[in-house]
Amino acid sequence: MTTPSIGTVFTPAHDPTRLPAAARAAESAGLDEFWLWEDCFSHGGLTTAAVALASTSRIRVGLGLMPAPLRNVALTAMEVASLHRLFPGRFLPGVGHGVQRWMEQVGSRAASPMTLLDEYHSTLRALLAGEEVTVDGRFVRLDAVRLQYPVPGAPLMVGGEGPKTLRFAASHADGTLLSAALTDDRLRAACAEVRGAASTDDHPIVAPRLVAVGPGAADRLRAEASRWGFESADEIAVAGDAGEVAAKFARLGEMGITSVLAHPTDDEPDLEGWTAVIGEAAAQLR
């Protein structure tokens, strides 16, 4: 059995002014990770990651994920390297395709998302490693670019849910970030896809799970599941006290997930109190 690391997600449904307090609450609760989403057209992922890192001293801060079509790869390398240097060992960035509808809205949708991701990921890794990079790809083009302050060995994750993307993440990235709205069956299938393609047995797999606690938790989950297009929340969420949350997270660990991220509902009324319950669940798993 894998005992997963436990973290929370600060989603774009919550005003960014609440971010510093939420990050500190996660750290105070003894959690391992604090993750941010970069959804168009909401929080800026690298901006909020910098705030979360500066607001805390220990907890790892993940960014899942930066859409490859949206950011020039050299700029991404500059920003990611800066955060790695300023907060060594605490930043967990991820890249991926982005939501194609949003990429279409901003005029950045790629004709071949997998080709773009391959070119982008390999170029970004080379830049972070300190190499001088010249590339003339289908989507990525650089001419003798080298970072002044590289970070060799910096972790770089890839997120997605399709089989091709999962196999790419497993074989090329330092970890795989799964989508939030996956049923247990789809999570098992995704873990099997990743494990089958991973080059190491300890390849990290990060998966969010919708969680509600306290009075009205089941009602909030039903409403959230409906917004996500599900008739029931049973297969994508957990409601209850810290013990019930811990039991569910342990079962996710048995699937091979190495980091479970508690995902609040959009209308969570007490984010700090919710975080404290997640911390209690994490303590029961240790």
mmCIF file of C-alpha atoms in Angstrom:
data_model
loop_
_atom_site.group_PDB
_atom_site.id
_atom_site.type_symbol
_atom_site.label_atom_id
_atom_site.label_comp_id
_atom_site.label_asym_id
_atom_site.label_seq_id
_atom_site.Cartn_x
_atom_site.Cartn_y
_atom_site.Cartn_z
ATOM 1 C CA MET A 1 0.000 0.000 0.000
ATOM 2 C CA THR A 2 1.158 3.522 -0.809
ATOM 3 C CA THR A 3 0.584 6.036 1.987
ATOM 4 C CA PRO A 4 -0.046 9.152 -0.072
ATOM 5 C CA SER A 5 1.062 12.659 0.645
ATOM 6 C CA ILE A 6 -1.948 14.843 1.398
ATOM 7 C CA GLY A 7 -2.555 18.357 0.173
ATOM 8 C CA THR A 8 -5.290 20.804 -0.688
ATOM 9 C CA VAL A 9 -6.225 22.788 -3.770
ATOM 10 C CA PHE A 10 -6.942 26.505 -3.751
ATOM 11 C CA THR A 11 -9.256 26.685 -6.731
ATOM 12 C CA PRO A 12 -10.053 29.678 -8.969
ATOM 13 C CA ALA A 13 -13.567 29.702 -7.481
ATOM 14 C CA HIS A 14 -12.072 31.470 -4.465
ATOM 15 C CA ASP A 15 -10.975 35.104 -4.562
ATOM 16 C CA PRO A 16 -7.161 35.406 -4.775
ATOM 17 C CA THR A 17 -7.194 37.771 -1.784
ATOM 18 C CA ARG A 18 -7.925 34.665 0.319
ATOM 19 C CA LEU A 19 -4.834 32.876 -0.946
ATOM 20 C CA PRO A 20 -2.228 33.830 1.699
ATOM 21 C CA ALA A 21 -4.500 32.754 4.562
ATOM 22 C CA ALA A 22 -5.415 29.522 2.784
ATOM 23 C CA ALA A 23 -1.752 28.644 2.202
ATOM 24 C CA ARG A 24 -0.863 29.351 5.817
ATOM 25 C CA ALA A 25 -3.835 27.267 6.982
ATOM 26 C CA ALA A 26 -2.628 24.316 4.909
ATOM 27 C CA GLU A 27 0.853 24.582 6.379
ATOM 28 C CA SER A 28 -0.480 24.977 9.925
ATOM 29 C CA ALA A 29 -2.645 21.882 9.419
ATOM 30 C CA GLY A 30 0.507 19.859 8.755
ATOM 31 C CA LEU A 31 -0.301 19.136 5.111
ATOM 32 C CA ASP A 32 2.392 18.166 2.643
ATOM 33 C CA GLU A 33 1.261 20.078 -0.455
ATOM 34 C CA PHE A 34 -0.758 23.123 -1.504
ATOM 35 C CA TRP A 35 -1.837 23.265 -5.148
ATOM 36 C CA LEU A 36 -3.080 25.945 -7.492
ATOM 37 C CA TRP A 37 -4.928 25.714 -10.805
ATOM 38 C CA GLU A 38 -4.334 28.125 -13.689
ATOM 39 C CA ASP A 39 -7.788 28.429 -15.230
ATOM 40 C CA CYS A 40 -8.526 30.993 -17.925
ATOM 41 C CA PHE A 41 -9.481 33.682 -17.110
ATOM 42 C CA SER A 42 -8.952 33.639 -13.398
ATOM 43 C CA HIS A 43 -5.851 33.437 -11.189
ATOM 44 C CA GLY A 44 -2.428 33.745 -12.815
ATOM 45 C CA GLY A 45 -0.721 30.497 -11.846
ATOM 46 C CA LEU A 46 2.848 31.702 -11.429
ATOM 47 C CA THR A 47 1.726 34.840 -9.597
ATOM 48 C CA THR A 48 -0.337 32.874 -7.114
ATOM 49 C CA ALA A 49 2.406 30.263 -6.725
ATOM 50 C CA ALA A 50 4.848 33.009 -5.764
ATOM 51 C CA VAL A 51 2.379 34.384 -3.205
ATOM 52 C CA ALA A 52 1.732 30.943 -1.706
ATOM 53 C CA LEU A 53 5.445 30.192 -1.454
ATOM 54 C CA ALA A 54 6.194 33.587 0.113
ATOM 55 C CA SER A 55 3.333 33.165 2.603
ATOM 56 C CA THR A 56 4.682 29.858 3.943
ATOM 57 C CA SER A 57 7.986 28.322 4.946
ATOM 58 C CA ARG A 58 7.705 24.533 4.581
ATOM 59 C CA ILE A 59 4.823 23.264 2.476
ATOM 60 C CA ARG A 60 5.376 22.296 -1.175
ATOM 61 C CA VAL A 61 3.418 24.419 -3.634
ATOM 62 C CA GLY A 62 2.226 22.831 -6.866
ATOM 63 C CA LEU A 63 0.975 24.501 -10.014
ATOM 64 C CA GLY A 64 -1.253 22.326 -12.150
ATOM 65 C CA LEU A 65 -0.998 23.256 -14.788
ATOM 66 C CA MET A 66 0.518 25.868 -17.112
ATOM 67 C CA PRO A 67 -1.025 25.518 -20.596
ATOM 68 C CA ALA A 68 1.761 25.076 -23.139
ATOM 69 C CA PRO A 69 -0.064 27.021 -25.882
ATOM 70 C CA LEU A 70 -0.521 30.038 -23.614
ATOM 71 C CA ARG A 71 3.073 30.775 -22.565
ATOM 72 C CA ASN A 72 6.283 31.251 -24.515
ATOM 73 C CA VAL A 73 8.587 28.505 -23.329
ATOM 74 C CA ALA A 74 11.518 30.834 -22.644
ATOM 75 C CA LEU A 75 9.355 33.022 -20.405
ATOM 76 C CA THR A 76 8.055 29.951 -18.588
ATOM 77 C CA ALA A 77 11.630 28.776 -18.008
ATOM 78 C CA MET A 78 12.610 32.170 -16.593
ATOM 79 C CA GLU A 79 9.664 32.252 -14.184
ATOM 80 C CA VAL A 80 9.943 28.628 -13.087
ATOM 81 C CA ALA A 81 13.703 28.864 -12.534
ATOM 82 C CA SER A 82 13.262 32.009 -10.437
ATOM 83 C CA LEU A 83 10.739 30.332 -8.136
ATOM 84 C CA HIS A 84 12.903 27.216 -7.816
ATOM 85 C CA ARG A 85 15.889 29.356 -6.813
ATOM 86 C CA LEU A 86 13.932 31.543 -4.406
ATOM 87 C CA PHE A 87 12.162 28.586 -2.752
ATOM 88 C CA PRO A 88 14.417 25.556 -3.279
ATOM 89 C CA GLY A 89 12.744 22.179 -3.052
ATOM 90 C CA ARG A 90 9.249 23.581 -2.566
ATOM 91 C CA PHE A 91 7.879 24.354 -6.044
ATOM 92 C CA LEU A 92 6.155 21.659 -8.145
ATOM 93 C CA PRO A 93 5.271 23.108 -11.555
ATOM 94 C CA GLY A 94 3.303 21.239 -14.197
ATOM 95 C CA VAL A 95 2.578 21.806 -17.866
ATOM 96 C CA GLY A 96 -0.083 20.411 -20.161
ATOM 97 C CA HIS A 97 -2.374 21.032 -23.094
ATOM 98 C CA GLY A 98 -4.728 23.484 -21.422
ATOM 99 C CA VAL A 99 -8.469 23.476 -22.057
ATOM 100 C CA GLN A 100 -8.783 23.579 -25.833
ATOM 101 C CA ARG A 101 -11.870 25.809 -25.781
ATOM 102 C CA TRP A 102 -9.930 28.401 -23.803
ATOM 103 C CA MET A 103 -6.902 28.082 -26.051
ATOM 104 C CA GLU A 104 -9.222 28.765 -29.000
ATOM 105 C CA GLN A 105 -10.571 31.865 -27.260
ATOM 106 C CA VAL A 106 -7.109 33.399 -26.901
ATOM 107 C CA GLY A 107 -5.958 32.425 -30.388
ATOM 108 C CA SER A 108 -3.378 29.893 -29.169
ATOM 109 C CA ARG A 109 -4.946 26.522 -29.941
ATOM 110 C CA ALA A 110 -2.398 24.155 -31.493
ATOM 111 C CA ALA A 111 -3.271 21.968 -34.464
ATOM 112 C CA SER A 112 -1.450 19.085 -32.736
ATOM 113 C CA PRO A 113 -1.512 19.440 -28.923
ATOM 114 C CA MET A 114 0.723 16.372 -28.415
ATOM 115 C CA THR A 115 3.402 17.679 -30.786
ATOM 116 C CA LEU A 116 3.360 21.024 -29.003
ATOM 117 C CA LEU A 117 3.577 19.388 -25.565
ATOM 118 C CA ASP A 118 6.506 17.222 -26.661
ATOM 119 C CA GLU A 119 8.439 20.172 -28.095
ATOM 120 C CA TYR A 120 7.567 22.433 -25.181
ATOM 121 C CA HIS A 121 8.420 19.946 -22.451
ATOM 122 C CA SER A 122 11.782 18.923 -23.896
ATOM 123 C CA THR A 123 12.747 22.548 -24.515
ATOM 124 C CA LEU A 124 11.699 23.659 -21.048
ATOM 125 C CA ARG A 125 13.678 20.860 -19.411
ATOM 126 C CA ALA A 126 16.769 21.731 -21.425
ATOM 127 C CA LEU A 127 16.507 25.411 -20.497
ATOM 128 C CA LEU A 128 16.054 24.651 -16.792
ATOM 129 C CA ALA A 129 19.108 22.372 -16.975
ATOM 130 C CA GLY A 130 21.233 25.288 -18.202
ATOM 131 C CA GLU A 131 21.683 24.183 -21.801
ATOM 132 C CA GLU A 132 21.926 26.588 -24.698
ATOM 133 C CA VAL A 133 18.877 25.723 -26.764
ATOM 134 C CA THR A 134 18.302 26.163 -30.455
ATOM 135 C CA VAL A 135 15.166 24.502 -31.755
ATOM 136 C CA ASP A 136 13.150 24.893 -34.927
ATOM 137 C CA GLY A 137 10.095 22.782 -34.244
ATOM 138 C CA ARG A 138 6.595 22.852 -35.556
ATOM 139 C CA PHE A 139 5.478 25.084 -32.663
ATOM 140 C CA VAL A 140 8.555 25.904 -30.546
ATOM 141 C CA ARG A 141 11.369 27.989 -31.987
ATOM 142 C CA LEU A 142 14.382 29.328 -30.093
ATOM 143 C CA ASP A 143 17.739 30.619 -31.292
ATOM 144 C CA ALA A 144 20.669 30.091 -28.897
ATOM 145 C CA VAL A 145 18.677 30.722 -25.697
ATOM 146 C CA ARG A 146 20.297 29.979 -22.348
ATOM 147 C CA LEU A 147 19.057 30.908 -18.868
ATOM 148 C CA GLN A 148 21.339 33.048 -16.756
ATOM 149 C CA TYR A 149 20.109 31.315 -13.593
ATOM 150 C CA PRO A 150 19.174 27.711 -14.440
ATOM 151 C CA VAL A 151 18.094 25.079 -11.939
ATOM 152 C CA PRO A 152 19.440 21.663 -13.006
ATOM 153 C CA GLY A 153 17.339 18.813 -11.704
ATOM 154 C CA ALA A 154 14.284 20.958 -11.016
ATOM 155 C CA PRO A 155 11.114 18.813 -11.065
ATOM 156 C CA LEU A 156 8.698 19.305 -13.938
ATOM 157 C CA MET A 157 5.362 17.503 -14.062
ATOM 158 C CA VAL A 158 2.903 16.939 -16.896
ATOM 159 C CA GLY A 159 -0.863 16.841 -16.487
ATOM 160 C CA GLY A 160 -3.689 15.403 -18.542
ATOM 161 C CA GLU A 161 -6.208 12.611 -18.815
ATOM 162 C CA GLY A 162 -6.047 11.052 -22.293
ATOM 163 C CA PRO A 163 -4.036 7.821 -22.694
ATOM 164 C CA LYS A 164 -1.419 9.402 -24.985
ATOM 165 C CA THR A 165 -0.851 12.287 -22.587
ATOM 166 C CA LEU A 166 -0.667 9.968 -19.574
ATOM 167 C CA ARG A 167 1.888 7.744 -21.283
ATOM 168 C CA PHE A 168 3.906 10.798 -22.283
ATOM 169 C CA ALA A 169 3.852 12.138 -18.721
ATOM 170 C CA ALA A 170 4.860 8.764 -17.309
ATOM 171 C CA SER A 171 7.811 8.328 -19.645
ATOM 172 C CA HIS A 172 9.053 11.937 -19.895
ATOM 173 C CA ALA A 173 8.038 13.957 -16.805
ATOM 174 C CA ASP A 174 8.927 13.888 -13.116
ATOM 175 C CA GLY A 175 5.325 13.168 -12.171
ATOM 176 C CA THR A 176 1.814 12.928 -13.579
ATOM 177 C CA LEU A 177 -1.014 15.209 -12.551
ATOM 178 C CA LEU A 178 -4.493 13.755 -13.105
ATOM 179 C CA SER A 179 -7.699 15.675 -13.716
ATOM 180 C CA ALA A 180 -10.085 16.475 -10.888
ATOM 181 C CA ALA A 181 -13.353 14.987 -12.182
ATOM 182 C CA LEU A 182 -12.314 11.336 -12.506
ATOM 183 C CA THR A 183 -14.374 8.502 -11.085
ATOM 184 C CA ASP A 184 -12.691 5.750 -9.117
ATOM 185 C CA ASP A 185 -12.760 3.463 -12.154
ATOM 186 C CA ARG A 186 -11.153 6.122 -14.349
ATOM 187 C CA LEU A 187 -8.545 6.801 -11.672
ATOM 188 C CA ARG A 188 -7.624 3.111 -11.582
ATOM 189 C CA ALA A 189 -7.352 3.028 -15.351
ATOM 190 C CA ALA A 190 -5.239 6.196 -15.384
ATOM 191 C CA CYS A 191 -2.901 4.821 -12.705
ATOM 192 C CA ALA A 192 -2.508 1.590 -14.660
ATOM 193 C CA GLU A 193 -1.713 3.571 -17.827
ATOM 194 C CA VAL A 194 0.918 5.605 -15.994
ATOM 195 C CA ARG A 195 2.488 2.638 -14.208
ATOM 196 C CA GLY A 196 2.698 0.727 -17.460
ATOM 197 C CA ALA A 197 4.647 3.502 -19.158
ATOM 198 C CA ALA A 198 6.700 4.893 -16.255
ATOM 199 C CA SER A 199 10.454 4.379 -16.297
ATOM 200 C CA THR A 200 10.587 4.035 -12.489
ATOM 201 C CA ASP A 201 8.412 2.277 -9.935
ATOM 202 C CA ASP A 202 8.119 5.408 -7.797
ATOM 203 C CA HIS A 203 6.835 7.788 -10.477
ATOM 204 C CA PRO A 204 4.642 10.359 -8.641
ATOM 205 C CA ILE A 205 0.924 10.438 -9.466
ATOM 206 C CA VAL A 206 -1.060 13.410 -8.157
ATOM 207 C CA ALA A 207 -4.867 13.242 -8.075
ATOM 208 C CA PRO A 208 -7.462 15.675 -6.687
ATOM 209 C CA ARG A 209 -10.567 14.443 -4.888
ATOM 210 C CA LEU A 210 -13.610 16.602 -4.183
ATOM 211 C CA VAL A 211 -14.223 16.838 -0.418
ATOM 212 C CA ALA A 212 -16.890 18.461 1.734
ATOM 213 C CA VAL A 213 -17.180 18.326 5.522
ATOM 214 C CA GLY A 214 -19.539 19.600 8.173
ATOM 215 C CA PRO A 215 -23.233 20.491 7.972
ATOM 216 C CA GLY A 216 -24.662 20.412 4.457
ATOM 217 C CA ALA A 217 -21.636 18.579 3.032
ATOM 218 C CA ALA A 218 -23.644 16.064 1.007
ATOM 219 C CA ASP A 219 -25.848 18.794 -0.458
ATOM 220 C CA ARG A 220 -22.840 20.857 -1.492
ATOM 221 C CA LEU A 221 -21.258 17.840 -3.141
ATOM 222 C CA ARG A 222 -24.428 17.029 -5.077
ATOM 223 C CA ALA A 223 -24.573 20.603 -6.347
ATOM 224 C CA GLU A 224 -20.880 20.556 -7.284
ATOM 225 C CA ALA A 225 -21.195 17.216 -9.044
ATOM 226 C CA SER A 226 -24.109 18.585 -11.049
ATOM 227 C CA ARG A 227 -22.005 21.575 -12.114
ATOM 228 C CA TRP A 228 -19.346 19.097 -13.267
ATOM 229 C CA GLY A 229 -21.921 17.137 -15.278
ATOM 230 C CA PHE A 230 -22.382 14.160 -12.918
ATOM 231 C CA GLU A 231 -25.707 12.840 -11.685
ATOM 232 C CA SER A 232 -24.156 11.691 -8.416
ATOM 233 C CA ALA A 233 -21.146 12.722 -6.349
ATOM 234 C CA ASP A 234 -20.523 9.197 -5.042
ATOM 235 C CA GLU A 235 -17.746 8.288 -7.480
ATOM 236 C CA ILE A 236 -15.919 11.621 -7.539
ATOM 237 C CA ALA A 237 -16.169 12.911 -3.970
ATOM 238 C CA VAL A 238 -16.118 12.145 -0.275
ATOM 239 C CA ALA A 239 -18.225 13.708 2.488
ATOM 240 C CA GLY A 240 -17.884 13.173 6.203
ATOM 241 C CA ASP A 241 -15.516 13.677 9.100
ATOM 242 C CA ALA A 242 -11.730 13.376 9.194
ATOM 243 C CA GLY A 243 -11.895 9.594 9.641
ATOM 244 C CA GLU A 244 -14.065 9.098 6.570
ATOM 245 C CA VAL A 245 -11.841 11.377 4.511
ATOM 246 C CA ALA A 246 -8.737 9.510 5.689
ATOM 247 C CA ALA A 247 -10.284 6.145 4.775
ATOM 248 C CA LYS A 248 -11.088 7.344 1.263
ATOM 249 C CA PHE A 249 -7.634 8.814 0.794
ATOM 250 C CA ALA A 250 -6.078 5.534 1.940
ATOM 251 C CA ARG A 251 -8.064 3.688 -0.740
ATOM 252 C CA LEU A 252 -6.792 6.140 -3.339
ATOM 253 C CA GLY A 253 -3.275 5.396 -2.138
ATOM 254 C CA GLU A 254 -3.949 1.708 -2.711
ATOM 255 C CA MET A 255 -4.643 2.534 -6.368
ATOM 256 C CA GLY A 256 -1.095 3.893 -6.665
ATOM 257 C CA ILE A 257 -1.774 7.592 -6.206
ATOM 258 C CA THR A 258 1.167 9.149 -4.380
ATOM 259 C CA SER A 259 -0.364 12.566 -3.626
ATOM 260 C CA VAL A 260 -4.068 13.085 -2.918
ATOM 261 C CA LEU A 261 -5.296 16.663 -3.103
ATOM 262 C CA ALA A 262 -8.492 17.589 -1.286
ATOM 263 C CA HIS A 263 -10.541 19.814 -3.599
ATOM 264 C CA PRO A 264 -13.141 22.084 -1.936
ATOM 265 C CA THR A 265 -16.528 22.823 -3.413
ATOM 266 C CA ASP A 266 -16.945 26.201 -5.048
ATOM 267 C CA ASP A 267 -19.271 27.266 -2.235
ATOM 268 C CA GLU A 268 -17.197 25.955 0.699
ATOM 269 C CA PRO A 269 -18.276 28.331 3.518
ATOM 270 C CA ASP A 270 -15.257 27.889 5.803
ATOM 271 C CA LEU A 271 -12.085 27.254 3.831
ATOM 272 C CA GLU A 272 -9.759 27.434 6.837
ATOM 273 C CA GLY A 273 -11.979 25.126 8.925
ATOM 274 C CA TRP A 274 -12.244 22.706 5.992
ATOM 275 C CA THR A 275 -8.447 22.712 5.717
ATOM 276 C CA ALA A 276 -8.115 21.847 9.410
ATOM 277 C CA VAL A 277 -10.283 18.742 8.886
ATOM 278 C CA ILE A 278 -8.111 17.688 5.937
ATOM 279 C CA GLY A 279 -5.098 18.087 8.235
ATOM 280 C CA GLU A 280 -6.749 15.792 10.791
ATOM 281 C CA ALA A 281 -7.337 13.217 8.052
ATOM 282 C CA ALA A 282 -3.712 13.429 6.976
ATOM 283 C CA ALA A 283 -2.551 12.917 10.568
ATOM 284 C CA GLN A 284 -4.615 9.717 10.789
ATOM 285 C CA LEU A 285 -2.835 8.319 7.734
ATOM 286 C CA ARG A 286 0.644 8.814 9.139
#
